[in-house]
mmCIF file with all atom_site columns, C-alpha atoms in Angstrom:
data_model
loop_
_atom_site.group_PDB
_atom_site.id
_atom_site.type_symbol
_atom_site.label_atom_id
_atom_site.label_alt_id
_atom_site.label_comp_id
_atom_site.label_asym_id
_atom_site.label_entity_id
_atom_site.label_seq_id
_atom_site.pdbx_PDB_ins_code
_atom_site.Cartn_x
_atom_site.Cartn_y
_atom_site.Cartn_z
_atom_site.occupancy
_atom_site.B_iso_or_equiv
_atom_site.pdbx_formal_charge
_atom_site.auth_seq_id
_atom_site.auth_comp_id
_atom_site.auth_asym_id
_atom_site.auth_atom_id
_atom_site.pdbx_PDB_model_num
ATOM 1   C CA . UNK T 1 1   ? 80.176  104.072 120.250 1.00 0.00 ? 7   UNK T CA 1
ATOM 2   C CA . UNK T 1 2   ? 79.817  102.368 116.945 1.00 0.00 ? 8   UNK T CA 1
ATOM 3   C CA . UNK T 1 3   ? 83.392  101.962 115.900 1.00 0.00 ? 9   UNK T CA 1
ATOM 4   C CA . UNK T 1 4   ? 83.868  99.547  113.045 1.00 0.00 ? 10  UNK T CA 1
ATOM 5   C CA . UNK T 1 5   ? 86.049  96.624  114.069 1.00 0.00 ? 11  UNK T CA 1
ATOM 6   C CA . UNK T 1 6   ? 87.969  95.656  110.844 1.00 0.00 ? 12  UNK T CA 1
ATOM 7   C CA . UNK T 1 7   ? 89.558  92.224  110.371 1.00 0.00 ? 13  UNK T CA 1
ATOM 8   C CA . UNK T 1 8   ? 92.522  93.042  108.160 1.00 0.00 ? 14  UNK T CA 1
ATOM 9   C CA . UNK T 1 9   ? 92.603  89.731  106.370 1.00 0.00 ? 15  UNK T CA 1
ATOM 10  C CA . UNK T 1 10  ? 88.940  90.141  105.360 1.00 0.00 ? 16  UNK T CA 1
ATOM 11  C CA . UNK T 1 11  ? 89.486  93.477  103.525 1.00 0.00 ? 17  UNK T CA 1
ATOM 12  C CA . UNK T 1 12  ? 88.790  92.762  99.851  1.00 0.00 ? 18  UNK T CA 1
ATOM 13  C CA . UNK T 1 13  ? 88.776  95.571  97.205  1.00 0.00 ? 19  UNK T CA 1
ATOM 14  C CA . UNK T 1 14  ? 86.568  95.194  94.113  1.00 0.00 ? 20  UNK T CA 1
ATOM 15  C CA . UNK T 1 15  ? 87.734  95.243  90.488  1.00 0.00 ? 21  UNK T CA 1
ATOM 16  C CA . UNK T 1 16  ? 86.640  98.944  90.490  1.00 0.00 ? 22  UNK T CA 1
ATOM 17  C CA . UNK T 1 17  ? 89.085  100.038 93.202  1.00 0.00 ? 23  UNK T CA 1
ATOM 18  C CA . UNK T 1 18  ? 91.402  102.942 92.525  1.00 0.00 ? 24  UNK T CA 1
ATOM 19  C CA . UNK T 1 19  ? 94.670  102.706 94.454  1.00 0.00 ? 25  UNK T CA 1
ATOM 20  C CA . UNK T 1 20  ? 98.058  104.318 94.674  1.00 0.00 ? 26  UNK T CA 1
ATOM 21  C CA . UNK T 1 21  ? 101.225 103.615 96.577  1.00 0.00 ? 27  UNK T CA 1
ATOM 22  C CA . UNK T 1 22  ? 102.668 105.830 99.411  1.00 0.00 ? 28  UNK T CA 1
ATOM 23  C CA . UNK T 1 23  ? 105.222 105.611 102.145 1.00 0.00 ? 29  UNK T CA 1
ATOM 24  C CA . UNK T 1 24  ? 103.949 104.940 105.748 1.00 0.00 ? 30  UNK T CA 1
ATOM 25  C CA . UNK T 1 25  ? 104.842 107.582 108.387 1.00 0.00 ? 31  UNK T CA 1
ATOM 26  C CA . UNK T 1 26  ? 103.968 105.104 111.149 1.00 0.00 ? 32  UNK T CA 1
ATOM 27  C CA . UNK T 1 27  ? 102.887 101.543 111.572 1.00 0.00 ? 33  UNK T CA 1
ATOM 28  C CA . UNK T 1 28  ? 99.735  101.053 109.454 1.00 0.00 ? 34  UNK T CA 1
ATOM 29  C CA . UNK T 1 29  ? 97.316  98.057  109.389 1.00 0.00 ? 35  UNK T CA 1
ATOM 30  C CA . UNK T 1 30  ? 95.051  97.087  106.489 1.00 0.00 ? 36  UNK T CA 1
ATOM 31  C CA . UNK T 1 31  ? 91.656  98.834  106.724 1.00 0.00 ? 37  UNK T CA 1
ATOM 32  C CA . UNK T 1 32  ? 92.807  101.922 108.540 1.00 0.00 ? 38  UNK T CA 1
ATOM 33  C CA . UNK T 1 33  ? 91.780  105.389 107.368 1.00 0.00 ? 39  UNK T CA 1
ATOM 34  C CA . UNK T 1 34  ? 94.786  107.509 106.229 1.00 0.00 ? 40  UNK T CA 1
ATOM 35  C CA . UNK T 1 35  ? 95.769  111.122 105.762 1.00 0.00 ? 41  UNK T CA 1
ATOM 36  C CA . UNK T 1 36  ? 98.780  112.686 103.878 1.00 0.00 ? 42  UNK T CA 1
ATOM 37  C CA . UNK T 1 37  ? 101.425 114.356 106.056 1.00 0.00 ? 43  UNK T CA 1
ATOM 38  C CA . UNK T 1 38  ? 103.134 117.558 104.843 1.00 0.00 ? 44  UNK T CA 1
ATOM 39  C CA . UNK T 1 39  ? 106.218 115.576 104.079 1.00 0.00 ? 45  UNK T CA 1
ATOM 40  C CA . UNK T 1 40  ? 104.386 113.283 101.625 1.00 0.00 ? 46  UNK T CA 1
ATOM 41  C CA . UNK T 1 41  ? 104.105 110.214 103.811 1.00 0.00 ? 47  UNK T CA 1
ATOM 42  C CA . UNK T 1 42  ? 100.856 108.721 105.043 1.00 0.00 ? 48  UNK T CA 1
ATOM 43  C CA . UNK T 1 43  ? 99.612  108.330 108.580 1.00 0.00 ? 49  UNK T CA 1
ATOM 44  C CA . UNK T 1 44  ? 96.476  107.273 110.536 1.00 0.00 ? 50  UNK T CA 1
ATOM 45  C CA . UNK T 1 45  ? 93.627  109.707 110.056 1.00 0.00 ? 51  UNK T CA 1
ATOM 46  C CA . UNK T 1 46  ? 92.419  111.176 113.337 1.00 0.00 ? 52  UNK T CA 1
ATOM 47  C CA . UNK T 1 47  ? 89.671  113.646 113.381 1.00 0.00 ? 53  UNK T CA 1
ATOM 48  C CA . UNK T 1 48  ? 90.168  115.066 116.766 1.00 0.00 ? 54  UNK T CA 1
ATOM 49  C CA . UNK T 1 49  ? 93.697  116.421 116.254 1.00 0.00 ? 55  UNK T CA 1
ATOM 50  C CA . UNK T 1 50  ? 94.216  118.945 113.411 1.00 0.00 ? 56  UNK T CA 1
ATOM 51  C CA . UNK T 1 51  ? 92.434  119.603 110.156 1.00 0.00 ? 57  UNK T CA 1
ATOM 52  C CA . UNK T 1 52  ? 95.458  118.000 108.304 1.00 0.00 ? 58  UNK T CA 1
ATOM 53  C CA . UNK T 1 53  ? 95.288  114.798 110.324 1.00 0.00 ? 59  UNK T CA 1
ATOM 54  C CA . UNK T 1 54  ? 91.530  114.674 109.761 1.00 0.00 ? 60  UNK T CA 1
ATOM 55  C CA . UNK T 1 55  ? 91.720  115.007 105.997 1.00 0.00 ? 61  UNK T CA 1
ATOM 56  C CA . UNK T 1 56  ? 90.925  111.493 104.698 1.00 0.00 ? 62  UNK T CA 1
ATOM 57  C CA . UNK T 1 57  ? 92.804  110.423 101.563 1.00 0.00 ? 63  UNK T CA 1
ATOM 58  C CA . UNK T 1 58  ? 92.120  106.594 101.559 1.00 0.00 ? 64  UNK T CA 1
ATOM 59  C CA . UNK T 1 59  ? 92.080  103.289 103.288 1.00 0.00 ? 65  UNK T CA 1
ATOM 60  C CA . UNK T 1 60  ? 95.176  101.167 103.681 1.00 0.00 ? 66  UNK T CA 1
ATOM 61  C CA . UNK T 1 61  ? 94.989  98.194  101.445 1.00 0.00 ? 67  UNK T CA 1
ATOM 62  C CA . UNK T 1 62  ? 98.318  96.738  102.784 1.00 0.00 ? 68  UNK T CA 1
ATOM 63  C CA . UNK T 1 63  ? 100.084 97.076  106.107 1.00 0.00 ? 69  UNK T CA 1
ATOM 64  C CA . UNK T 1 64  ? 103.583 98.481  106.649 1.00 0.00 ? 70  UNK T CA 1
ATOM 65  C CA . UNK T 1 65  ? 105.893 100.140 109.129 1.00 0.00 ? 71  UNK T CA 1
ATOM 66  C CA . UNK T 1 66  ? 107.322 103.596 108.972 1.00 0.00 ? 72  UNK T CA 1
ATOM 67  C CA . UNK T 1 67  ? 109.274 104.166 105.839 1.00 0.00 ? 73  UNK T CA 1
ATOM 68  C CA . UNK T 1 68  ? 107.781 101.153 104.002 1.00 0.00 ? 74  UNK T CA 1
ATOM 69  C CA . UNK T 1 69  ? 105.688 101.469 100.793 1.00 0.00 ? 75  UNK T CA 1
ATOM 70  C CA . UNK T 1 70  ? 101.914 100.630 101.265 1.00 0.00 ? 76  UNK T CA 1
ATOM 71  C CA . UNK T 1 71  ? 99.066  100.391 98.913  1.00 0.00 ? 77  UNK T CA 1
ATOM 72  C CA . UNK T 1 72  ? 96.264  102.899 99.621  1.00 0.00 ? 78  UNK T CA 1
ATOM 73  C CA . UNK T 1 73  ? 92.648  102.590 98.277  1.00 0.00 ? 79  UNK T CA 1
ATOM 74  C CA . UNK T 1 74  ? 91.482  106.064 97.013  1.00 0.00 ? 80  UNK T CA 1
ATOM 75  C CA . UNK T 1 75  ? 87.976  104.903 96.085  1.00 0.00 ? 81  UNK T CA 1
ATOM 76  C CA . UNK T 1 76  ? 85.975  101.723 95.614  1.00 0.00 ? 82  UNK T CA 1
ATOM 77  C CA . UNK T 1 77  ? 82.274  101.228 94.755  1.00 0.00 ? 83  UNK T CA 1
ATOM 78  C CA . UNK T 1 78  ? 82.189  97.780  96.419  1.00 0.00 ? 84  UNK T CA 1
ATOM 79  C CA . UNK T 1 79  ? 84.847  97.399  99.034  1.00 0.00 ? 85  UNK T CA 1
ATOM 80  C CA . UNK T 1 80  ? 84.368  94.493  101.384 1.00 0.00 ? 86  UNK T CA 1
ATOM 81  C CA . UNK T 1 81  ? 85.691  96.308  104.380 1.00 0.00 ? 87  UNK T CA 1
ATOM 82  C CA . UNK T 1 82  ? 86.230  93.359  106.768 1.00 0.00 ? 88  UNK T CA 1
ATOM 83  C CA . UNK T 1 83  ? 83.925  94.687  109.474 1.00 0.00 ? 89  UNK T CA 1
ATOM 84  C CA . UNK T 1 84  ? 80.152  94.781  110.148 1.00 0.00 ? 90  UNK T CA 1
ATOM 85  C CA . UNK T 1 85  ? 78.308  97.692  108.629 1.00 0.00 ? 91  UNK T CA 1
ATOM 86  C CA . UNK T 1 86  ? 74.667  98.804  108.617 1.00 0.00 ? 92  UNK T CA 1
ATOM 87  C CA . UNK T 1 87  ? 73.158  99.014  105.069 1.00 0.00 ? 93  UNK T CA 1
ATOM 88  C CA . UNK T 1 88  ? 72.382  102.634 104.093 1.00 0.00 ? 94  UNK T CA 1
ATOM 89  C CA . UNK T 1 89  ? 74.538  104.181 106.937 1.00 0.00 ? 95  UNK T CA 1
ATOM 90  C CA . UNK T 1 90  ? 77.082  106.926 106.276 1.00 0.00 ? 96  UNK T CA 1
ATOM 91  C CA . UNK T 1 91  ? 80.634  105.811 107.310 1.00 0.00 ? 97  UNK T CA 1
ATOM 92  C CA . UNK T 1 92  ? 82.782  108.491 109.024 1.00 0.00 ? 98  UNK T CA 1
ATOM 93  C CA . UNK T 1 93  ? 86.273  108.907 110.223 1.00 0.00 ? 99  UNK T CA 1
ATOM 94  C CA . UNK T 1 94  ? 86.690  108.456 113.899 1.00 0.00 ? 100 UNK T CA 1
ATOM 95  C CA . UNK T 1 95  ? 88.503  110.181 116.844 1.00 0.00 ? 101 UNK T CA 1
ATOM 96  C CA . UNK T 1 96  ? 90.495  106.905 117.117 1.00 0.00 ? 102 UNK T CA 1
ATOM 97  C CA . UNK T 1 97  ? 93.637  107.079 114.926 1.00 0.00 ? 103 UNK T CA 1
ATOM 98  C CA . UNK T 1 98  ? 92.915  105.073 111.760 1.00 0.00 ? 104 UNK T CA 1
ATOM 99  C CA . UNK T 1 99  ? 89.420  104.228 112.760 1.00 0.00 ? 105 UNK T CA 1
ATOM 100 C CA . UNK T 1 100 ? 86.068  104.400 111.107 1.00 0.00 ? 106 UNK T CA 1
ATOM 101 C CA . UNK T 1 101 ? 82.683  104.736 112.722 1.00 0.00 ? 107 UNK T CA 1
ATOM 102 C CA . UNK T 1 102 ? 78.932  104.245 112.017 1.00 0.00 ? 108 UNK T CA 1
ATOM 103 C CA . UNK T 1 103 ? 78.045  106.968 114.419 1.00 0.00 ? 109 UNK T CA 1
ATOM 104 C CA . UNK T 1 104 ? 79.013  110.595 113.678 1.00 0.00 ? 110 UNK T CA 1
ATOM 105 C CA . UNK T 1 105 ? 77.930  111.281 117.345 1.00 0.00 ? 111 UNK T CA 1
ATOM 106 C CA . UNK T 1 106 ? 81.151  109.478 118.421 1.00 0.00 ? 112 UNK T CA 1
ATOM 107 C CA . UNK T 1 107 ? 82.848  112.630 117.306 1.00 0.00 ? 113 UNK T CA 1
ATOM 108 C CA . UNK T 1 108 ? 82.967  115.318 119.885 1.00 0.00 ? 114 UNK T CA 1
ATOM 109 C CA . UNK T 1 109 ? 83.413  119.162 119.884 1.00 0.00 ? 115 UNK T CA 1
ATOM 110 C CA . UNK T 1 110 ? 86.659  120.078 118.267 1.00 0.00 ? 116 UNK T CA 1
ATOM 111 C CA . UNK T 1 111 ? 86.537  117.044 115.876 1.00 0.00 ? 117 UNK T CA 1
ATOM 112 C CA . UNK T 1 112 ? 86.544  117.326 112.091 1.00 0.00 ? 118 UNK T CA 1
ATOM 113 C CA . UNK T 1 113 ? 83.895  114.897 110.862 1.00 0.00 ? 119 UNK T CA 1
ATOM 114 C CA . UNK T 1 114 ? 84.517  113.376 107.463 1.00 0.00 ? 120 UNK T CA 1
ATOM 115 C CA . UNK T 1 115 ? 81.856  111.226 105.741 1.00 0.00 ? 121 UNK T CA 1
ATOM 116 C CA . UNK T 1 116 ? 83.861  108.894 103.467 1.00 0.00 ? 122 UNK T CA 1
ATOM 117 C CA . UNK T 1 117 ? 81.106  106.724 102.073 1.00 0.00 ? 123 UNK T CA 1
ATOM 118 C CA . UNK T 1 118 ? 77.972  104.689 102.373 1.00 0.00 ? 124 UNK T CA 1
ATOM 119 C CA . UNK T 1 119 ? 77.417  101.114 103.417 1.00 0.00 ? 125 UNK T CA 1
ATOM 120 C CA . UNK T 1 120 ? 75.672  99.334  100.587 1.00 0.00 ? 126 UNK T CA 1
ATOM 121 C CA . UNK T 1 121 ? 75.318  96.127  102.573 1.00 0.00 ? 127 UNK T CA 1
ATOM 122 C CA . UNK T 1 122 ? 76.383  94.780  105.953 1.00 0.00 ? 128 UNK T CA 1
ATOM 123 C CA . UNK T 1 123 ? 79.831  94.033  104.585 1.00 0.00 ? 129 UNK T CA 1
ATOM 124 C CA . UNK T 1 124 ? 80.267  96.399  101.615 1.00 0.00 ? 130 UNK T CA 1
ATOM 125 C CA . UNK T 1 125 ? 81.320  100.075 101.506 1.00 0.00 ? 131 UNK T CA 1
ATOM 126 C CA . UNK T 1 126 ? 81.042  102.515 98.644  1.00 0.00 ? 132 UNK T CA 1
ATOM 127 C CA . UNK T 1 127 ? 83.573  105.216 99.329  1.00 0.00 ? 133 UNK T CA 1
ATOM 128 C CA . UNK T 1 128 ? 85.703  107.843 97.652  1.00 0.00 ? 134 UNK T CA 1
ATOM 129 C CA . UNK T 1 129 ? 85.821  111.457 96.527  1.00 0.00 ? 135 UNK T CA 1
ATOM 130 C CA . UNK T 1 130 ? 82.045  111.665 95.616  1.00 0.00 ? 136 UNK T CA 1
ATOM 131 C CA . UNK T 1 131 ? 81.306  111.228 99.344  1.00 0.00 ? 137 UNK T CA 1
ATOM 132 C CA . UNK T 1 132 ? 83.890  113.255 101.090 1.00 0.00 ? 138 UNK T CA 1
ATOM 133 C CA . UNK T 1 133 ? 82.351  115.919 103.262 1.00 0.00 ? 139 UNK T CA 1
ATOM 134 C CA . UNK T 1 134 ? 84.225  117.432 106.211 1.00 0.00 ? 140 UNK T CA 1
ATOM 135 C CA . UNK T 1 135 ? 82.580  119.576 108.951 1.00 0.00 ? 141 UNK T CA 1
ATOM 136 C CA . UNK T 1 136 ? 84.188  120.938 112.148 1.00 0.00 ? 142 UNK T CA 1
ATOM 137 C CA . UNK T 1 137 ? 82.111  120.475 115.290 1.00 0.00 ? 143 UNK T CA 1
#
């Protein structure tokens, strides 16, 4: 498994980051992949639950508990993710709630694999709507 271990304090958006605010549906940590719940709140993206829970909308820029407002990164051409990446590798959502992975094979039958971006260096991720691609396996 090639899950990306993210150090929240090391997550640094670039000047090109596009962000928005939302209300956390659960406890969220910086760097976690998020999805939008039907009630308009945001939870941890989990690609082995439902298509809704697997629908990536952004990465948490700030942490918060349920009911608190958090900042969500929608896209960034040079996000320092706070974890070790492999240059040129596609980054995908993970079957671990809020997680990201370097290995699409971590996703098993019944998962909804979403490629969110590309590692442009060992620390930097280019992600956003231009990369989003979901496939059920």
